[in-house]
XYZ file of C-alpha atoms in Angstrom:
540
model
C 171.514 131.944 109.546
C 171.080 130.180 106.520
C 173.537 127.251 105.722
C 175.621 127.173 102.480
C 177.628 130.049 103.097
C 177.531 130.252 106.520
C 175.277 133.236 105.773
C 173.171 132.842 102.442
C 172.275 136.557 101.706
C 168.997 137.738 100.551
C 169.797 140.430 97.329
C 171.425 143.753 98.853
C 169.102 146.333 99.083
C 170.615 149.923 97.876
C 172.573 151.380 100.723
C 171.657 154.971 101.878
C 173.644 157.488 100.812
C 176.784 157.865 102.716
C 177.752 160.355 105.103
C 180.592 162.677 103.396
C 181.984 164.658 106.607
C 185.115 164.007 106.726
C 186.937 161.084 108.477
C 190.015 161.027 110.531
C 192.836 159.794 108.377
C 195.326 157.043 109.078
C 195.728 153.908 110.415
C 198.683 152.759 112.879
C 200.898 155.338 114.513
C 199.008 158.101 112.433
C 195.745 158.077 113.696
C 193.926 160.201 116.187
C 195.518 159.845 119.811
C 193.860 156.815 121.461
C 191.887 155.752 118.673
C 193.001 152.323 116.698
C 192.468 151.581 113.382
C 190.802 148.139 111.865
C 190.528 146.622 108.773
C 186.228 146.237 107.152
C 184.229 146.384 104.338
C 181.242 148.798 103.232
C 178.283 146.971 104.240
C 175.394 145.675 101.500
C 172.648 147.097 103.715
C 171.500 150.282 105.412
C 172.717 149.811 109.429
C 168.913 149.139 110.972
C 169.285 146.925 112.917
C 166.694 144.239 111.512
C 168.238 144.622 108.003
C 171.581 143.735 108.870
C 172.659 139.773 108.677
C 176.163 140.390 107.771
C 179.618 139.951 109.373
C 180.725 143.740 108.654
C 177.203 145.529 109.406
C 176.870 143.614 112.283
C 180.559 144.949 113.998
C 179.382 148.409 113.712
C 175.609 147.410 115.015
C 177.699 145.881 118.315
C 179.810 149.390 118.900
C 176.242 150.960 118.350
C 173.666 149.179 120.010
C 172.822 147.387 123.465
C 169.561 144.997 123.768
C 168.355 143.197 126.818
C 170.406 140.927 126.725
C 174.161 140.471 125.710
C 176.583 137.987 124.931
C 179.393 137.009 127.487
C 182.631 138.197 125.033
C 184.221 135.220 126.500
C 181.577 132.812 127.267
C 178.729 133.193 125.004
C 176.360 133.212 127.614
C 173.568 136.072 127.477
C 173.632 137.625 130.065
C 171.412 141.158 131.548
C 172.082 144.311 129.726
C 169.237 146.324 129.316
C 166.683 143.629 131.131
C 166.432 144.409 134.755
C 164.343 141.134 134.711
C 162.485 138.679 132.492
C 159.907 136.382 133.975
C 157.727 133.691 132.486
C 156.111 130.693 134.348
C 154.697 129.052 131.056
C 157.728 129.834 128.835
C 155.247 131.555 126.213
C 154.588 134.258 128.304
C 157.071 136.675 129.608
C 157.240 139.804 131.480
C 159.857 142.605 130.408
C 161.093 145.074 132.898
C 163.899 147.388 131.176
C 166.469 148.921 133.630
C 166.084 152.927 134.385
C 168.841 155.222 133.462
C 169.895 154.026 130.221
C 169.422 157.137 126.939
C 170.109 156.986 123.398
C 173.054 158.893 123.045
C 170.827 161.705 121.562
C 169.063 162.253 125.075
C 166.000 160.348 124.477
C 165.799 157.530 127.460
C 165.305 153.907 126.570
C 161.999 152.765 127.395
C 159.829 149.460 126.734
C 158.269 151.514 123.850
C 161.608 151.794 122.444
C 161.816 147.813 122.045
C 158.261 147.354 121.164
C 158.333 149.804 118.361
C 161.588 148.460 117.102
C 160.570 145.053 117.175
C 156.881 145.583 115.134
C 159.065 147.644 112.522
C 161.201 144.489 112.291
C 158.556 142.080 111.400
C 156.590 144.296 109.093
C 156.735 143.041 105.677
C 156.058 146.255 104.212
C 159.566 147.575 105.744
C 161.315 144.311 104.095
C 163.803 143.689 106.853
C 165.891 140.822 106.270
C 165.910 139.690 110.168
C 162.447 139.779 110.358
C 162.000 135.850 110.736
C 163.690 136.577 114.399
C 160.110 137.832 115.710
C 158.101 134.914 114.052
C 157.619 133.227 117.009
C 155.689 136.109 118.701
C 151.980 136.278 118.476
C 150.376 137.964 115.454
C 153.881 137.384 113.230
C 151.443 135.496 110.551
C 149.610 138.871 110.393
C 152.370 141.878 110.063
C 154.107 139.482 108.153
C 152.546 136.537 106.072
C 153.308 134.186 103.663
C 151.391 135.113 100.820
C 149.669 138.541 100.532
C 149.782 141.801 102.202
C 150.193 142.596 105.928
C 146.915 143.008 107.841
C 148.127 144.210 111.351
C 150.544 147.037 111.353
C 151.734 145.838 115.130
C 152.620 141.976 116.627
C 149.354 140.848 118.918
C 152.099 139.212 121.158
C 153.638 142.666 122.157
C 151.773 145.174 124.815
C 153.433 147.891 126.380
C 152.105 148.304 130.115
C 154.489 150.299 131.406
C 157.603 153.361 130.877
C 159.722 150.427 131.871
C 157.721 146.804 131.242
C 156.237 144.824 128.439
C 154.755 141.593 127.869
C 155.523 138.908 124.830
C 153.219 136.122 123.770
C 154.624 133.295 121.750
C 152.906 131.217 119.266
C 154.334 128.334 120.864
C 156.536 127.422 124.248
C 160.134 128.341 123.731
C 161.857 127.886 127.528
C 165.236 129.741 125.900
C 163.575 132.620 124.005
C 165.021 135.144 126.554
C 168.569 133.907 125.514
C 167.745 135.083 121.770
C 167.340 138.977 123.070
C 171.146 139.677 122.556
C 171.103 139.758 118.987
C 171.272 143.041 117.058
C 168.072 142.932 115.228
C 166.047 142.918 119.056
C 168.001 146.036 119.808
C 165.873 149.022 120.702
C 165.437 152.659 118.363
C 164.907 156.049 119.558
C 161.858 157.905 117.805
C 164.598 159.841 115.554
C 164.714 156.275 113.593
C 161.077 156.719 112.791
C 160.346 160.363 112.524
C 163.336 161.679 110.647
C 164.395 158.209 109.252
C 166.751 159.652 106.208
C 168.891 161.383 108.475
C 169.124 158.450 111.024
C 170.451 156.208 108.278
C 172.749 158.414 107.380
C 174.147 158.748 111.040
C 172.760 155.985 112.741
C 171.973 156.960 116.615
C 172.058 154.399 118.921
C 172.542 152.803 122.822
C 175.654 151.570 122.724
C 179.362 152.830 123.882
C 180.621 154.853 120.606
C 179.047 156.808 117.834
C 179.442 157.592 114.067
C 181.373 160.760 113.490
C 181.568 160.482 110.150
C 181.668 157.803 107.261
C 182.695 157.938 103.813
C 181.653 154.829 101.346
C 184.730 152.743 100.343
C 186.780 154.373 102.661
C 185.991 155.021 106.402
C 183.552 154.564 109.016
C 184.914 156.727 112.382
C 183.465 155.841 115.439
C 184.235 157.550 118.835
C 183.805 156.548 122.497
C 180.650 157.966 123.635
C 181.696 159.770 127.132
C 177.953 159.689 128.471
C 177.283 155.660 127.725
C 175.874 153.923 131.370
C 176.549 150.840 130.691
C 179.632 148.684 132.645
C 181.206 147.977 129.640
C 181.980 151.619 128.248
C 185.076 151.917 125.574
C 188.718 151.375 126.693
C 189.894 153.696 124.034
C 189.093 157.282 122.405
C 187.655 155.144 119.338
C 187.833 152.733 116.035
C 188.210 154.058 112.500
C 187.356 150.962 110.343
C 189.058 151.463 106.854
C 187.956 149.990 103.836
C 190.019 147.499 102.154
C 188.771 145.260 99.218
C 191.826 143.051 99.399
C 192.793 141.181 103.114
C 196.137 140.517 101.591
C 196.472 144.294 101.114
C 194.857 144.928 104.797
C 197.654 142.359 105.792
C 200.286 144.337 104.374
C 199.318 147.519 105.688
C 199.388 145.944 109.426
C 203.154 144.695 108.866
C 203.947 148.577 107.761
C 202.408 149.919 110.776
C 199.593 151.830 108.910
C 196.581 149.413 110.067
C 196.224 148.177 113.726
C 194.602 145.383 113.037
C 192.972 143.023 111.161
C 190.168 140.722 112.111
C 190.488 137.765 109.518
C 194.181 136.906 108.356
C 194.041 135.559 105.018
C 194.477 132.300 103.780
C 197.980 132.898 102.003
C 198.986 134.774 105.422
C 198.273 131.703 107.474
C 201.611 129.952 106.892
C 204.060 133.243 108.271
C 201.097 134.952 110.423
C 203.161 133.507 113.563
C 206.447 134.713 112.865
C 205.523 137.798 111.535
C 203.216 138.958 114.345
C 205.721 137.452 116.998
C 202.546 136.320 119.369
C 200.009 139.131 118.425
C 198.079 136.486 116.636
C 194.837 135.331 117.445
C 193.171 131.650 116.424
C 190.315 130.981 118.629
C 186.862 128.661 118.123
C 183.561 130.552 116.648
C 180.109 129.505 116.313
C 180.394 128.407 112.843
C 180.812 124.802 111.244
C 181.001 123.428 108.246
C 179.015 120.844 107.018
C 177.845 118.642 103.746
C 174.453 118.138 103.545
C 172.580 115.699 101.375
C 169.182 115.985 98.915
C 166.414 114.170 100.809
C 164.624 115.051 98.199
C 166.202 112.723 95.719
C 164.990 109.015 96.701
C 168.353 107.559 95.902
C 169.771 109.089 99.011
C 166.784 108.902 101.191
C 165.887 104.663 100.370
C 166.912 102.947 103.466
C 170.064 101.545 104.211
C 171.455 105.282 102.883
C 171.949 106.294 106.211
C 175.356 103.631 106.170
C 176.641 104.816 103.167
C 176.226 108.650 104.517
C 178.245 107.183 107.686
C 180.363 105.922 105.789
C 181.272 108.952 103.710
C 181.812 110.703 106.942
C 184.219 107.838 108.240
C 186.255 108.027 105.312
C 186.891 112.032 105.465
C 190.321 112.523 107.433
C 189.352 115.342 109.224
C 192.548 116.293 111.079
C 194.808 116.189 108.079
C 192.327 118.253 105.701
C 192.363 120.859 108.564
C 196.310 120.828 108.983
C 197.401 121.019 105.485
C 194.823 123.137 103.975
C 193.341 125.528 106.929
C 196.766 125.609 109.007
C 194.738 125.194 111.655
C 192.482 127.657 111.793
C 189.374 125.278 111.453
C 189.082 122.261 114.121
C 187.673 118.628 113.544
C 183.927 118.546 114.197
C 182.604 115.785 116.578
C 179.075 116.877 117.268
C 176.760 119.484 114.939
C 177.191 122.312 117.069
C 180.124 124.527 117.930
C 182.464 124.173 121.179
C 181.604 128.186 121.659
C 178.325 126.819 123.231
C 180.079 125.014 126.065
C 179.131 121.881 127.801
C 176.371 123.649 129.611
C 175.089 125.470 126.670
C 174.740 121.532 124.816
C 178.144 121.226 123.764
C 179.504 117.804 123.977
C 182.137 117.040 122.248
C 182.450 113.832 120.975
C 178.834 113.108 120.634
C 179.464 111.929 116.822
C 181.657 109.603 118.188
C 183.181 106.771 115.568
C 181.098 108.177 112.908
C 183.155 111.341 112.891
C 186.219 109.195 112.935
C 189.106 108.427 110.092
C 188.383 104.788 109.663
C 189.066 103.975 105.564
C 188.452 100.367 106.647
C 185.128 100.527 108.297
C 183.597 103.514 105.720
C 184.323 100.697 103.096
C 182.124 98.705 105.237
C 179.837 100.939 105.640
C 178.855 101.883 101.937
C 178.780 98.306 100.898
C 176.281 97.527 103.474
C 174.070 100.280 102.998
C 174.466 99.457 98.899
C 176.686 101.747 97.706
C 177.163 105.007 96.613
C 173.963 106.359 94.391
C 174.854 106.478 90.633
C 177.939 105.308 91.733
C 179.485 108.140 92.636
C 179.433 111.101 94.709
C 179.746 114.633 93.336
C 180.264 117.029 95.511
C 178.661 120.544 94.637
C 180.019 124.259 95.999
C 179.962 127.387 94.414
C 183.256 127.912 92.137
C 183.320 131.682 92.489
C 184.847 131.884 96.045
C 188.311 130.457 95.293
C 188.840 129.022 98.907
C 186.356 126.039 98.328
C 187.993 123.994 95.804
C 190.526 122.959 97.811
C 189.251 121.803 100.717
C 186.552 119.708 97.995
C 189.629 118.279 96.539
C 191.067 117.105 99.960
C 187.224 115.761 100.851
C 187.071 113.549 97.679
C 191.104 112.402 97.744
C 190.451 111.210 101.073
C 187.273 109.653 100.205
C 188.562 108.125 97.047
C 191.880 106.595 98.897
C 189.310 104.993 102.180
C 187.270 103.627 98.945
C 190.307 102.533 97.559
C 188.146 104.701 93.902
C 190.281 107.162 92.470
C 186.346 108.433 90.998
C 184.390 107.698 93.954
C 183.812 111.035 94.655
C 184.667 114.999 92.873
C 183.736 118.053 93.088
C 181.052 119.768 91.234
C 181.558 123.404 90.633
C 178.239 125.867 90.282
C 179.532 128.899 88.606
C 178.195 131.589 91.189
C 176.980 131.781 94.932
C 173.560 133.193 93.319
C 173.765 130.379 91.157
C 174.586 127.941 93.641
C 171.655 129.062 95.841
C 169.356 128.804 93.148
C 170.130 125.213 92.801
C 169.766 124.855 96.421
C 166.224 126.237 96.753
C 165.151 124.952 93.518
C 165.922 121.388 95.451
C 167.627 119.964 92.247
C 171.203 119.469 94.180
C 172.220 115.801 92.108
C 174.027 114.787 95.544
C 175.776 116.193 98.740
C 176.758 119.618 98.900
C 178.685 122.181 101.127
C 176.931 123.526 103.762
C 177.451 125.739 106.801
C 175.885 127.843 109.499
C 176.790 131.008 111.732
C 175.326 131.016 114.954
C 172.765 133.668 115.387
C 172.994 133.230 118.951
C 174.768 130.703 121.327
C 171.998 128.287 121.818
C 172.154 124.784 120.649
C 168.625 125.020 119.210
C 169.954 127.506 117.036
C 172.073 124.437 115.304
C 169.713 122.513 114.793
C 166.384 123.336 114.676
C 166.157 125.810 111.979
C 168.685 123.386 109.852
C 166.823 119.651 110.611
C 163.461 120.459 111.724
C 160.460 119.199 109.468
C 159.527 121.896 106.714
C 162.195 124.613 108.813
C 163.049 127.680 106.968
C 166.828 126.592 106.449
C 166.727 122.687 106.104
C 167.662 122.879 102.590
C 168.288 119.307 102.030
C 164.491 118.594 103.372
C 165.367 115.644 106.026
C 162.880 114.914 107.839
C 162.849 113.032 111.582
C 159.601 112.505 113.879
C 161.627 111.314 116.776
C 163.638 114.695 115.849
C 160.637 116.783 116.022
C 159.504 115.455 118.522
C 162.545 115.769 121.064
C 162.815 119.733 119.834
C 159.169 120.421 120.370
C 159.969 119.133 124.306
C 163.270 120.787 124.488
C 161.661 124.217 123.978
C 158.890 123.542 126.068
C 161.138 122.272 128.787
C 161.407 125.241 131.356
C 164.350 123.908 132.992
C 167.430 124.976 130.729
C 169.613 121.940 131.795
C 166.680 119.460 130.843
C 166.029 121.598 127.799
C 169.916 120.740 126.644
C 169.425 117.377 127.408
C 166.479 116.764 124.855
C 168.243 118.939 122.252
C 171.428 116.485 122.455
C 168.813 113.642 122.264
C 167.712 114.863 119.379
C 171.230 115.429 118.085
C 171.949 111.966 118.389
C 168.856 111.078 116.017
C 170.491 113.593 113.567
C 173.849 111.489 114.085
C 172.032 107.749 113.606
C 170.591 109.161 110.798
C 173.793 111.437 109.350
C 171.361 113.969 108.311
C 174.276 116.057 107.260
C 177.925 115.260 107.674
C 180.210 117.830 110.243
C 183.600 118.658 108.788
C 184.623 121.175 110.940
C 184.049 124.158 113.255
C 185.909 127.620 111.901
C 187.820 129.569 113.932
C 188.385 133.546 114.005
C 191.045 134.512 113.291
C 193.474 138.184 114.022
C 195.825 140.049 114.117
C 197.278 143.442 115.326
C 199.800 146.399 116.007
C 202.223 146.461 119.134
C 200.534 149.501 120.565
C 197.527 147.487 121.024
C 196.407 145.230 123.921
C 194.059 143.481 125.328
C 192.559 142.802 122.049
C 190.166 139.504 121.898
C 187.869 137.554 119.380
C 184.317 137.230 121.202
C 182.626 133.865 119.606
C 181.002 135.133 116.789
C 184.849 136.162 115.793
C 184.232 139.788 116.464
C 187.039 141.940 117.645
C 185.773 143.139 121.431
C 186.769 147.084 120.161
C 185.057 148.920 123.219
C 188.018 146.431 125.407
C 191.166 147.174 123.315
C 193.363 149.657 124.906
C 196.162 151.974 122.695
C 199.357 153.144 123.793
């Protein structure tokens, strides 16, 4: 996911018209017997599975959908759905076998023609899915999808079907981990209705997974029900989730507090200080794989000259991390010490601490550090964000006052407002950012290369700022080739120590998810992309 926003969005496509059967009404104690109601928003894009790189879209592809692989709801770790097995000796070859048994809930089984179909619709440029980058590394992606120019292979060269059950994948390059990548949505297999009577599948999506759409009306309801026929281990712990529209959390807030919403999957900001008392312990604040960062224009030789990488030290050393994230989050975001997420944990290249003193409130030593390295470019540092989400300004604010009081400069550093995210991004791509601006990324899966190589890699699709590192490179390009997946974490924190020596971007802090919800629910959890785990929450 591309930093900046966490997510930055390609333009919304037009959304297929929505399905107008009518939903079940009412949230809380009025809805339908066993079924609990949650707070969500329409999604931009059409619910294929490749086309959908958003928070809301992706909730209802989870419900919908299960891939090879899937993501431990309490660990992260991917772990066997649909994959019987998945064997490689060269990690760039692998062998697919897909477990018997499993159907779309229309009938149709799920075969390996059901992933390799999916996945060649995915990367075909003509069918302009915005997760189509996920398949690049497969053989043939240059053709089905290039650069420039029209596609000249309707099908990936790196996928063959050679069996009802088995496939085989050819990378471009070695990639020891790629199997741990097969849990996210947009690798999710379709049944042939997606293809041959797409209109109709858009408008009720059929998938794998343990509920379907009954109905959904645009700007008011999606209604999903437990599907009684789903084989998986994980089927639905209650009759089903109607996810109601609301444009406003505050309102969505509200409505949970009157008992006509069971809950809410992101508390807002203004909630955060009486979210404790009010929900007497049926509040949730756990870690996700998201963090917050400020990156810096390579680009521009003033910060790339050497010596910079002391003053960009220093900048971090002067941010007082656990005081921004007290007074102005309330604790919902954490201190970062490393540039991944503690979501990954220590075997998935978590190590806390790894920034070490550089990461560390030290007014005294950041002083230090920006003298040596000659000061701050132009004098001063402006710090750019997009002005039309109000929940950045203050958090800027509390970057530069800290700054400015380590500096002992009331103007060392301010903020720079862009007016919009568009034209924010703009900027951004463009490369004319005039100095550091706010960054962030969303895990697309729990892998530590996912941190860092599409953000810090040479010429990689989301290092906006342009750094560039051999040693980096270098230690990524063995990581992935390392077959070993302890090794493999090993080189990746090597090379996340040349991105710390180097303060290739500055980590402010990881974000948590955040919940809450009704007394007739329980067992309700955040998994760690800050998902609600619906098909576990009982009711009544």
């Amino acid at each position: 996911m591309t930093p900046s926003s966490c997510h930055a969005r390609r333009a919304a496509a037009a959304v297929a018209a929505a399905l107008t059967a009518a939903a079940c009404g009412g949230g809380g104690q009025g809805a339908a017997p066993g079924v609990l109601s949650s707070s969500w928003s329409d999604p931009p894009n059409p619910l294929e599975p490749a086309n959908t790189n958003e928070v809301q879209g992706g909730k209802v592809l989870d419900m919908l959908f299960r891939g090879l692989k899937r993501y431990n709801p309490r660990t992260g770790a991917a772990e066997n759905m649909l994959a019987e097995k998945i064997e490689t000796s060269d990690s760039q070859n692998f062998t697919v076998t897909v477990k018997d048994g499993w159907t779309f809930s229309d009938g149709e089984p799920v075969t390996a023609r059901s992933f390799v179909d999916a996945w060649n619709y995915g990367a075909g440029l003509r069918n302009n899915q915005r997760n189509a980058y996920f398949f690049g590394y497969i053989d043939g992606y240059d053709k089905v999808h290039p650069e420039s120019g029209g596609q000249s292979a309707d099908t990936l060269s790196g996928l063959r079907v050679t069996g009802p059950r088995t496939f085989t994948i050819r990378l471009s390059q070695k990639f020891s981990t790629f199997p741990d990548t097969l849990g996210y949505a947009a690798f999710a297999p379709l049944p042939r209705a997606f293809f041959d009577r797409h209109a109709d599948w858009l408008r009720r999506p059929v998938g794998n997974g343990p509920y379907l759409v009954r109905s959904y009306t645009r700007g008011f309801m999606m209604s999903l029900r437990k599907w009684d026929g789903y084989p998986g281990r994980d089927k639905a712990q209650n009759n089903g989730v109607d996810l109601q529209v609301y444009t406003d959390g505050n309102t969505a807030y509200t409505d949970l507090l009157a008992g006509n919403l069971d809950l809410v999957d992101d508390v807002p900001a203004a909630q955060l200080k009486n979210v404790k008392a009010d929900l007497d312990g049926r509040y949730i604040n756990t870690p996700a794989g998201i963090i917050q960062t400020l990156a810096f224009p390579f680009y521009d030789p003033q910060w790339n000259k050497p010596g910079m990488e002391k003053v960009r030290t220093g900048l971090s050393m002067a941010i007082n991390r656990d005081q921004i994230t007290r007074r102005i989050f309330h604790d919902t975001r954490t201190p970062a010490s490393d540039w991944t997420s503690p979501v990954l944990g220590a075997d998935g290249g978590f190590r806390a601490g790894l920034c070490g003193s550089a990461c560390t409130y030290d007014p005294g030593r950041a002083r230090a550090l920006v003298q040596e390295g000659g000061g701050l470019p132009g004098g001063q540092v402006r710090i750019a964000y997009n002005a039309d989400a109000g929940s950045h300004r203050e958090w800027v604010d509390a970057v530069c006052n800290s700054i400015n009081n380590a500096l002992g400069n009331g103007r060392a550093c301010v903020g720079n407002p862009i007016g919009t995210f568009a034209d924010f991004r703009n900027q951004i791509g463009r490369h004319k950012m005039p100095g550091p601006f706010r960054a962030g990324w969303q895990m697309d899966y729990p892998l530590i290369q996912n941190f860092l190589q599409p953000l810090y890699y040479t010429g990689a699709s989301s290092n906006d700022g342009q750094w560039s590192s051999k040693d980096f490179d270098r230690l990524v390009d063995r990581a992935n080739a390392e077959s070993d997946t302890a090794r493999a974490v090993k080189l990746f924190q090597a090379a996340e120590e040349v991105v710390r020596d180097n303060m290739a971007a500055i980590p402010l802090w990881y974000q948590n998810g955040s919940a809450g919800y009704a007394q007739r629910l329980s067992h309700v959890a955040l998994n760690p992309f800050s998902v609600p785990v619906y098909n576990e929450i009982k009711v009544g």
